[in-house]
Amino acid sequence: MSAPENSIQLNAAGQLRHFLSIHGLSRDILEDILNTAEGFVNAEGQVVKKVPLLRGKTVVNLFFESSTRTRTTFELAAKRLSADVLNLNISASATSKGESLLDTLSNLQAMQCDMFIIRHSDSGAAHFIAQHVEEHVSIINAGDGWHAHPTQAMLDMFTIRRHKGAFEDLSIAIVGDILHSRVARSQIRALRILGAEDVRVVGPNTLIPAEVEAMGVRVFNRLDPGLRDVDVVIMLRLQKERMQGALLPSADEYFQEYGLTAERLALAKPDSIVMHPGPTNRGVEIEASIADGERSVILEQVTNGIAVRMAVMSMAMSGAQRPSRPVEPE
Ligand code: NCD
């Protein structure tokens, strides 16, 4: 199934030119991202210090919503590609004075920037901006509303592949607040495109999106059966800032039902890995000893974020130098 983003996220040669969503991308493109990222890390998983791929380019981090990990790793990635980087916390500047998103963008384009990394609380914000930028400019979605967080999903895929190899035979459980999670949506898409057959979402019905099965996952309302024999456990934060009304019991009750403890992790395969996109809430969705334990790869995910973002940025920048796709008839 193709996604609306695809008419603009690929160029005429079918190469990545903006990175807005995983939806509709081919397995080849996702594997290309993972393989390119592999070239930016050594055998120990350390990221290369500096390469000249984006020399002379200016990358702008345009964050309308707060972030530490994502913004910082995009900044490090851009610097390691030798780009000049500008960080803009927009909620604190222009838009709070009534300037529209497009005005802000036109001003930034007039400064001749080449790539914008966008985080916004509205689903579709990065896509909207991508429709309005000049030919040579590339847009990367760093998280839009509940919709997508494609670079997070790809750094998660990279981390899984480094530990587990091929995706086909893996069982993966994504646990917690799936409803409000752009990370979960992008992970599910990526896992399915890369060939994972057994993808499970686990959580109370109030936090599972309607018809999520159509994305190719199985729903579990109880944690124990959801975790049984999985290779990968992905825990998610409760996105309280996005919840309206009473979707949940207290944090204590939530931990009783869905918190990852040593006892529960014993249901997964003995060599399973534990992941979390962060920020983690120890004692709410995950016991501290598990978040910091030997099966946790949470900090590796952060490091891998640099290499994967370097891969996406270098691929999109080279894709933006080529002619764009002809407009498809309606
Ligand atoms: C996630 C996000 O912002 O969507 N965090 C991240 O990018 N590392 C998940 C979250 O906020 O819980």
Short mmCIF file of C-alpha atoms and ligand atoms in Angstrom, two decimals:
data_model
loop_
_atom_site.label_atom_id
_atom_site.label_comp_id
_atom_site.label_asym_id
_atom_site.label_seq_id
_atom_site.Cartn_x
_atom_site.Cartn_y
_atom_site.Cartn_z
CA MET A 1 0.00 0.00 0.00
CA SER A 2 1.42 3.40 -0.85
CA ALA A 3 1.16 6.38 1.45
CA PRO A 4 0.28 9.98 0.53
CA GLU A 5 3.75 11.07 1.66
CA ASN A 6 5.39 8.99 -1.03
CA SER A 7 4.54 11.30 -3.89
CA ILE A 8 6.91 13.78 -2.31
CA GLN A 9 9.28 11.81 -0.13
CA LEU A 10 10.96 10.11 -3.08
CA ASN A 11 12.60 11.76 -6.11
CA ALA A 12 12.09 10.77 -9.76
CA ALA A 13 14.66 8.00 -9.40
CA GLY A 14 12.77 6.60 -6.38
CA GLN A 15 15.43 7.73 -3.92
CA LEU A 16 14.72 9.24 -0.53
CA ARG A 17 14.52 13.03 -0.76
CA HIS A 18 12.45 13.90 2.35
CA PHE A 19 11.99 11.48 5.27
CA LEU A 20 8.46 11.99 6.55
CA SER A 21 7.06 8.57 7.34
CA ILE A 22 7.90 4.88 7.11
CA HIS A 23 4.48 4.14 5.62
CA GLY A 24 4.71 3.00 2.02
CA LEU A 25 8.52 2.92 1.81
CA SER A 26 10.04 -0.19 0.28
CA ARG A 27 12.07 -2.78 2.10
CA ASP A 28 15.01 -1.81 -0.13
CA ILE A 29 14.98 1.78 1.09
CA LEU A 30 14.74 0.74 4.75
CA GLU A 31 17.60 -1.73 4.28
CA ASP A 32 19.59 0.94 2.48
CA ILE A 33 19.21 3.21 5.53
CA LEU A 34 20.34 0.42 7.87
CA ASN A 35 23.30 -0.51 5.66
CA THR A 36 24.36 3.12 5.24
CA ALA A 37 24.18 3.58 9.03
CA GLU A 38 26.30 0.45 9.44
CA GLY A 39 29.04 2.28 7.51
CA PHE A 40 29.07 5.02 10.15
CA VAL A 41 29.83 2.74 13.13
CA ASN A 42 32.76 0.47 13.91
CA ALA A 43 32.58 -3.11 15.20
CA GLU A 44 32.25 -1.83 18.78
CA GLY A 45 29.29 0.31 17.80
CA GLN A 46 31.14 3.63 18.07
CA VAL A 47 30.14 6.31 15.59
CA VAL A 48 32.78 7.65 13.17
CA LYS A 49 34.11 11.04 14.17
CA LYS A 50 33.69 13.06 11.00
CA VAL A 51 32.97 12.63 7.29
CA PRO A 52 32.59 15.40 4.68
CA LEU A 53 29.25 14.32 3.16
CA LEU A 54 27.32 17.47 4.12
CA ARG A 55 30.19 19.95 3.94
CA GLY A 56 28.93 23.38 2.90
CA LYS A 57 25.30 22.50 3.78
CA THR A 58 23.27 24.15 6.53
CA VAL A 59 20.94 22.03 8.63
CA VAL A 60 18.30 23.65 10.83
CA ASN A 61 16.79 21.87 13.81
CA LEU A 62 13.29 23.31 13.93
CA PHE A 63 11.71 22.05 17.13
CA PHE A 64 8.21 23.26 17.96
CA GLU A 65 8.00 20.72 20.78
CA SER A 66 10.65 20.02 23.39
CA SER A 67 13.16 17.21 23.04
CA THR A 68 16.62 16.40 24.34
CA ARG A 69 17.71 13.04 22.90
CA THR A 70 16.30 13.50 19.41
CA ARG A 71 17.44 17.09 18.96
CA THR A 72 20.92 16.44 20.31
CA THR A 73 21.52 13.33 18.23
CA PHE A 74 20.34 15.12 15.07
CA GLU A 75 22.78 17.91 15.92
CA LEU A 76 25.65 15.49 16.49
CA ALA A 77 24.79 13.62 13.30
CA ALA A 78 24.78 16.82 11.23
CA LYS A 79 28.11 17.91 12.74
CA ARG A 80 29.70 14.54 12.03
CA LEU A 81 28.58 14.94 8.42
CA SER A 82 30.43 18.32 8.47
CA ALA A 83 27.27 20.44 8.07
CA ASP A 84 26.71 23.80 9.76
CA VAL A 85 23.88 23.45 12.29
CA LEU A 86 21.38 25.93 13.61
CA ASN A 87 19.08 25.07 16.52
CA LEU A 88 15.77 26.87 16.73
CA ASN A 89 13.32 26.48 19.53
CA ILE A 90 10.38 27.97 17.69
CA SER A 91 7.77 27.83 20.42
CA ALA A 92 9.90 30.39 22.20
CA SER A 93 10.48 32.64 19.19
CA ALA A 94 8.54 33.62 16.07
CA THR A 95 5.28 31.71 16.27
CA SER A 96 4.67 32.97 19.78
CA LYS A 97 4.61 36.45 18.20
CA GLY A 98 1.90 35.36 15.76
CA GLU A 99 4.04 34.52 12.75
CA SER A 100 2.69 31.60 10.71
CA LEU A 101 4.57 28.37 10.07
CA LEU A 102 5.03 29.29 6.41
CA ASP A 103 6.32 32.78 7.24
CA THR A 104 8.90 31.29 9.55
CA LEU A 105 9.90 28.82 6.89
CA SER A 106 10.17 31.42 4.12
CA ASN A 107 12.48 33.45 6.30
CA LEU A 108 14.64 30.46 7.01
CA GLN A 109 14.77 29.52 3.33
CA ALA A 110 15.83 33.05 2.54
CA MET A 111 18.84 32.31 4.73
CA GLN A 112 19.61 29.54 2.21
CA CYS A 113 19.41 26.52 4.49
CA ASP A 114 19.46 23.06 2.90
CA MET A 115 17.70 20.78 5.36
CA PHE A 116 15.11 21.21 8.09
CA ILE A 117 14.62 18.71 10.89
CA ILE A 118 11.07 19.29 12.11
CA ARG A 119 9.37 18.29 15.33
CA HIS A 120 5.81 19.48 15.80
CA SER A 121 2.82 18.56 17.93
CA ASP A 122 0.51 18.49 14.87
CA SER A 123 0.31 15.28 12.84
CA GLY A 124 1.22 16.11 9.24
CA ALA A 125 3.30 19.23 10.04
CA ALA A 126 6.49 17.93 8.36
CA HIS A 127 4.50 16.77 5.33
CA PHE A 128 2.86 20.21 5.03
CA ILE A 129 6.23 21.94 5.17
CA ALA A 130 7.73 19.51 2.62
CA GLN A 131 4.99 20.51 0.17
CA HIS A 132 6.08 24.14 0.36
CA VAL A 133 9.88 24.11 0.32
CA GLU A 134 12.13 24.76 -2.66
CA GLU A 135 13.47 21.96 -4.86
CA HIS A 136 16.88 21.60 -3.22
CA VAL A 137 15.61 21.61 0.39
CA SER A 138 15.08 18.40 2.30
CA ILE A 139 12.70 17.86 5.24
CA ILE A 140 13.19 15.24 7.94
CA ASN A 141 10.35 14.43 10.33
CA ALA A 142 11.62 14.27 13.92
CA GLY A 143 8.16 13.46 15.30
CA ASP A 144 4.74 14.89 14.34
CA GLY A 145 1.87 14.55 16.79
CA TRP A 146 0.69 10.96 17.13
CA HIS A 147 1.53 10.22 13.50
CA ALA A 148 5.15 9.24 12.88
CA HIS A 149 8.70 9.32 14.20
CA PRO A 150 10.54 7.58 11.38
CA THR A 151 14.15 8.14 12.46
CA GLN A 152 13.36 6.74 15.93
CA ALA A 153 11.86 3.64 14.30
CA MET A 154 14.92 3.20 12.08
CA LEU A 155 17.38 3.52 14.96
CA ASP A 156 15.30 0.90 16.75
CA MET A 157 15.45 -1.38 13.68
CA PHE A 158 19.21 -0.83 13.51
CA THR A 159 19.56 -1.80 17.19
CA ILE A 160 17.41 -4.91 16.73
CA ARG A 161 19.31 -6.00 13.60
CA ARG A 162 22.69 -5.58 15.34
CA HIS A 163 21.56 -7.89 18.14
CA LYS A 164 19.29 -10.32 16.35
CA GLY A 165 20.12 -10.34 12.63
CA ALA A 166 17.22 -10.99 10.25
CA PHE A 167 13.71 -9.84 11.22
CA GLU A 168 11.69 -12.73 9.73
CA ASP A 169 11.75 -15.12 12.68
CA LEU A 170 11.62 -12.56 15.46
CA SER A 171 8.79 -12.02 17.94
CA ILE A 172 8.53 -8.43 19.12
CA ALA A 173 6.26 -7.01 21.84
CA ILE A 174 5.56 -3.27 21.96
CA VAL A 175 4.10 -2.53 25.39
CA GLY A 176 2.20 0.42 26.83
CA ASP A 177 0.58 3.53 25.44
CA ILE A 178 0.29 2.59 21.78
CA LEU A 179 -2.62 4.96 21.18
CA HIS A 180 -0.66 8.19 21.63
CA SER A 181 2.65 6.87 20.33
CA ARG A 182 4.07 8.04 17.01
CA VAL A 183 7.06 5.83 17.84
CA ALA A 184 4.92 2.68 18.01
CA ARG A 185 3.18 3.50 14.71
CA SER A 186 6.50 3.94 12.91
CA GLN A 187 8.03 0.86 14.56
CA ILE A 188 5.10 -1.33 13.52
CA ARG A 189 5.36 -0.14 9.92
CA ALA A 190 9.12 -0.68 9.82
CA LEU A 191 8.99 -4.12 11.44
CA ARG A 192 6.34 -5.33 9.03
CA ILE A 193 8.12 -3.94 5.95
CA LEU A 194 11.38 -5.57 7.09
CA GLY A 195 9.63 -8.92 7.32
CA ALA A 196 8.82 -9.45 11.03
CA GLU A 197 5.81 -11.79 11.21
CA ASP A 198 5.08 -11.77 14.94
CA VAL A 199 4.58 -8.18 16.08
CA ARG A 200 2.47 -7.78 19.22
CA VAL A 201 1.05 -4.68 20.84
CA VAL A 202 0.32 -4.99 24.54
CA GLY A 203 -1.70 -2.62 26.72
CA PRO A 204 -5.11 -1.80 28.15
CA ASN A 205 -7.82 -1.43 25.51
CA THR A 206 -8.07 2.29 26.30
CA LEU A 207 -4.48 2.73 25.05
CA ILE A 208 -4.67 0.57 21.90
CA PRO A 209 -5.77 2.32 18.68
CA ALA A 210 -8.93 1.02 17.01
CA GLU A 211 -8.24 -1.35 14.13
CA VAL A 212 -4.52 -1.55 14.84
CA GLU A 213 -4.68 -5.18 13.63
CA ALA A 214 -4.93 -3.80 10.10
CA MET A 215 -1.27 -2.80 10.49
CA GLY A 216 -0.38 -6.49 10.82
CA VAL A 217 -0.07 -6.84 14.60
CA ARG A 218 -1.72 -8.95 17.28
CA VAL A 219 -3.28 -7.25 20.30
CA PHE A 220 -2.73 -8.50 23.86
CA ASN A 221 -4.49 -6.87 26.79
CA ARG A 222 -2.49 -8.85 29.34
CA LEU A 223 1.26 -8.50 29.68
CA ASP A 224 2.20 -12.11 30.52
CA PRO A 225 0.93 -13.77 27.33
CA GLY A 226 2.15 -10.78 25.32
CA LEU A 227 5.71 -11.30 26.54
CA ARG A 228 5.85 -15.06 26.23
CA ASP A 229 8.87 -16.17 24.15
CA VAL A 230 9.53 -12.81 22.53
CA ASP A 231 13.00 -11.83 21.29
CA VAL A 232 12.52 -8.09 21.73
CA VAL A 233 10.53 -6.13 24.32
CA ILE A 234 9.90 -2.46 23.52
CA MET A 235 8.49 -0.48 26.45
CA LEU A 236 6.76 2.86 25.92
CA ARG A 237 6.10 5.80 28.19
CA LEU A 238 2.57 6.80 29.14
CA GLN A 239 2.07 9.99 27.15
CA LYS A 240 0.08 11.73 29.86
CA GLU A 241 0.31 15.09 28.10
CA ARG A 242 -1.78 13.62 25.26
CA MET A 243 -4.43 11.95 27.42
CA GLN A 244 -7.79 13.53 27.82
CA GLY A 245 -10.00 12.18 30.56
CA ALA A 246 -9.51 9.01 32.53
CA LEU A 247 -7.85 6.46 30.26
CA LEU A 248 -5.85 4.94 33.04
CA PRO A 249 -5.80 3.69 36.58
CA SER A 250 -3.14 5.19 38.91
CA ALA A 251 0.58 4.88 38.07
CA ASP A 252 0.86 2.19 40.76
CA GLU A 253 -1.95 0.13 39.30
CA TYR A 254 -0.51 0.57 35.82
CA PHE A 255 2.84 -0.78 37.03
CA GLN A 256 1.07 -3.76 38.61
CA GLU A 257 -0.61 -4.62 35.31
CA TYR A 258 1.92 -3.57 32.66
CA GLY A 259 5.21 -2.70 34.38
CA LEU A 260 8.22 -4.69 33.21
CA THR A 261 9.77 -6.50 36.16
CA ALA A 262 12.45 -9.22 36.34
CA GLU A 263 9.74 -11.79 37.00
CA ARG A 264 7.85 -10.81 33.89
CA LEU A 265 10.88 -10.50 31.68
CA ALA A 266 11.57 -14.16 32.54
CA LEU A 267 8.63 -15.01 30.26
CA ALA A 268 10.49 -13.65 27.24
CA LYS A 269 13.34 -15.60 25.63
CA PRO A 270 16.46 -15.80 27.83
CA ASP A 271 18.45 -13.77 25.29
CA SER A 272 15.73 -11.18 24.67
CA ILE A 273 16.64 -7.50 24.63
CA VAL A 274 14.76 -4.64 26.32
CA MET A 275 14.29 -1.35 24.48
CA HIS A 276 12.72 2.03 25.24
CA PRO A 277 12.77 5.19 23.09
CA GLY A 278 12.99 7.34 26.24
CA PRO A 279 12.25 9.22 28.32
CA THR A 280 11.81 6.26 30.71
CA ASN A 281 9.72 6.44 33.84
CA ARG A 282 11.27 3.98 36.23
CA GLY A 283 8.63 2.42 38.47
CA VAL A 284 5.78 3.30 36.05
CA GLU A 285 6.39 1.22 32.91
CA ILE A 286 9.72 -0.37 33.80
CA GLU A 287 11.53 -1.44 36.95
CA ALA A 288 14.80 0.49 37.43
CA SER A 289 16.86 -2.73 37.65
CA ILE A 290 15.60 -3.76 34.19
CA ALA A 291 16.11 -0.34 32.58
CA ASP A 292 19.71 -0.41 33.85
CA GLY A 293 20.15 -4.19 33.58
CA GLU A 294 22.23 -6.33 31.26
CA ARG A 295 19.43 -7.03 28.77
CA SER A 296 18.66 -3.34 28.36
CA VAL A 297 19.94 -1.73 25.14
CA ILE A 298 18.36 1.65 25.90
CA LEU A 299 21.63 3.60 25.81
CA GLU A 300 22.76 1.78 22.67
CA GLN A 301 19.58 3.05 21.03
CA VAL A 302 20.71 6.60 21.79
CA THR A 303 24.18 6.04 20.30
CA ASN A 304 22.74 4.28 17.26
CA GLY A 305 20.50 7.30 16.75
CA ILE A 306 23.54 9.28 15.61
CA ALA A 307 24.59 6.79 12.90
CA VAL A 308 21.04 6.26 11.66
CA ARG A 309 20.36 9.99 11.51
CA MET A 310 23.64 10.46 9.62
CA ALA A 311 22.43 7.84 7.14
CA VAL A 312 19.01 9.42 6.65
CA MET A 313 20.41 12.94 6.33
CA SER A 314 23.11 12.01 3.82
CA MET A 315 20.70 9.93 1.72
CA ALA A 316 18.00 12.64 1.71
CA MET A 317 20.50 15.38 0.88
CA SER A 318 21.81 13.46 -2.10
CA GLY A 319 18.23 12.64 -3.16
CA ALA A 320 17.31 16.34 -3.03
CA GLN A 321 20.02 17.18 -5.55
CA ARG A 322 18.19 15.12 -8.21
CA PRO A 323 15.01 16.04 -10.09
CA SER A 324 11.82 15.51 -8.10
CA ARG A 325 9.08 13.08 -9.03
CA PRO A 326 6.63 14.16 -11.72
CA VAL A 327 3.26 15.04 -10.20
CA GLU A 328 1.03 11.98 -10.34
CA PRO A 329 -2.42 12.38 -11.90
CA GLU A 330 -5.28 12.35 -9.34
C1 NCD B 1 9.50 9.84 21.92
C2 NCD B 1 8.76 10.97 21.24
O1 NCD B 1 9.06 12.14 21.48
O2 NCD B 1 7.90 10.65 20.47
N1 NCD B 1 10.75 10.15 22.43
C3 NCD B 1 11.83 10.25 21.61
O3 NCD B 1 11.79 10.83 20.55
N2 NCD B 1 12.95 9.66 22.03
C4 NCD B 1 8.65 9.10 22.85
C5 NCD B 1 8.10 9.79 24.06
O4 NCD B 1 8.09 11.01 24.16
O5 NCD B 1 7.64 9.05 24.94
#
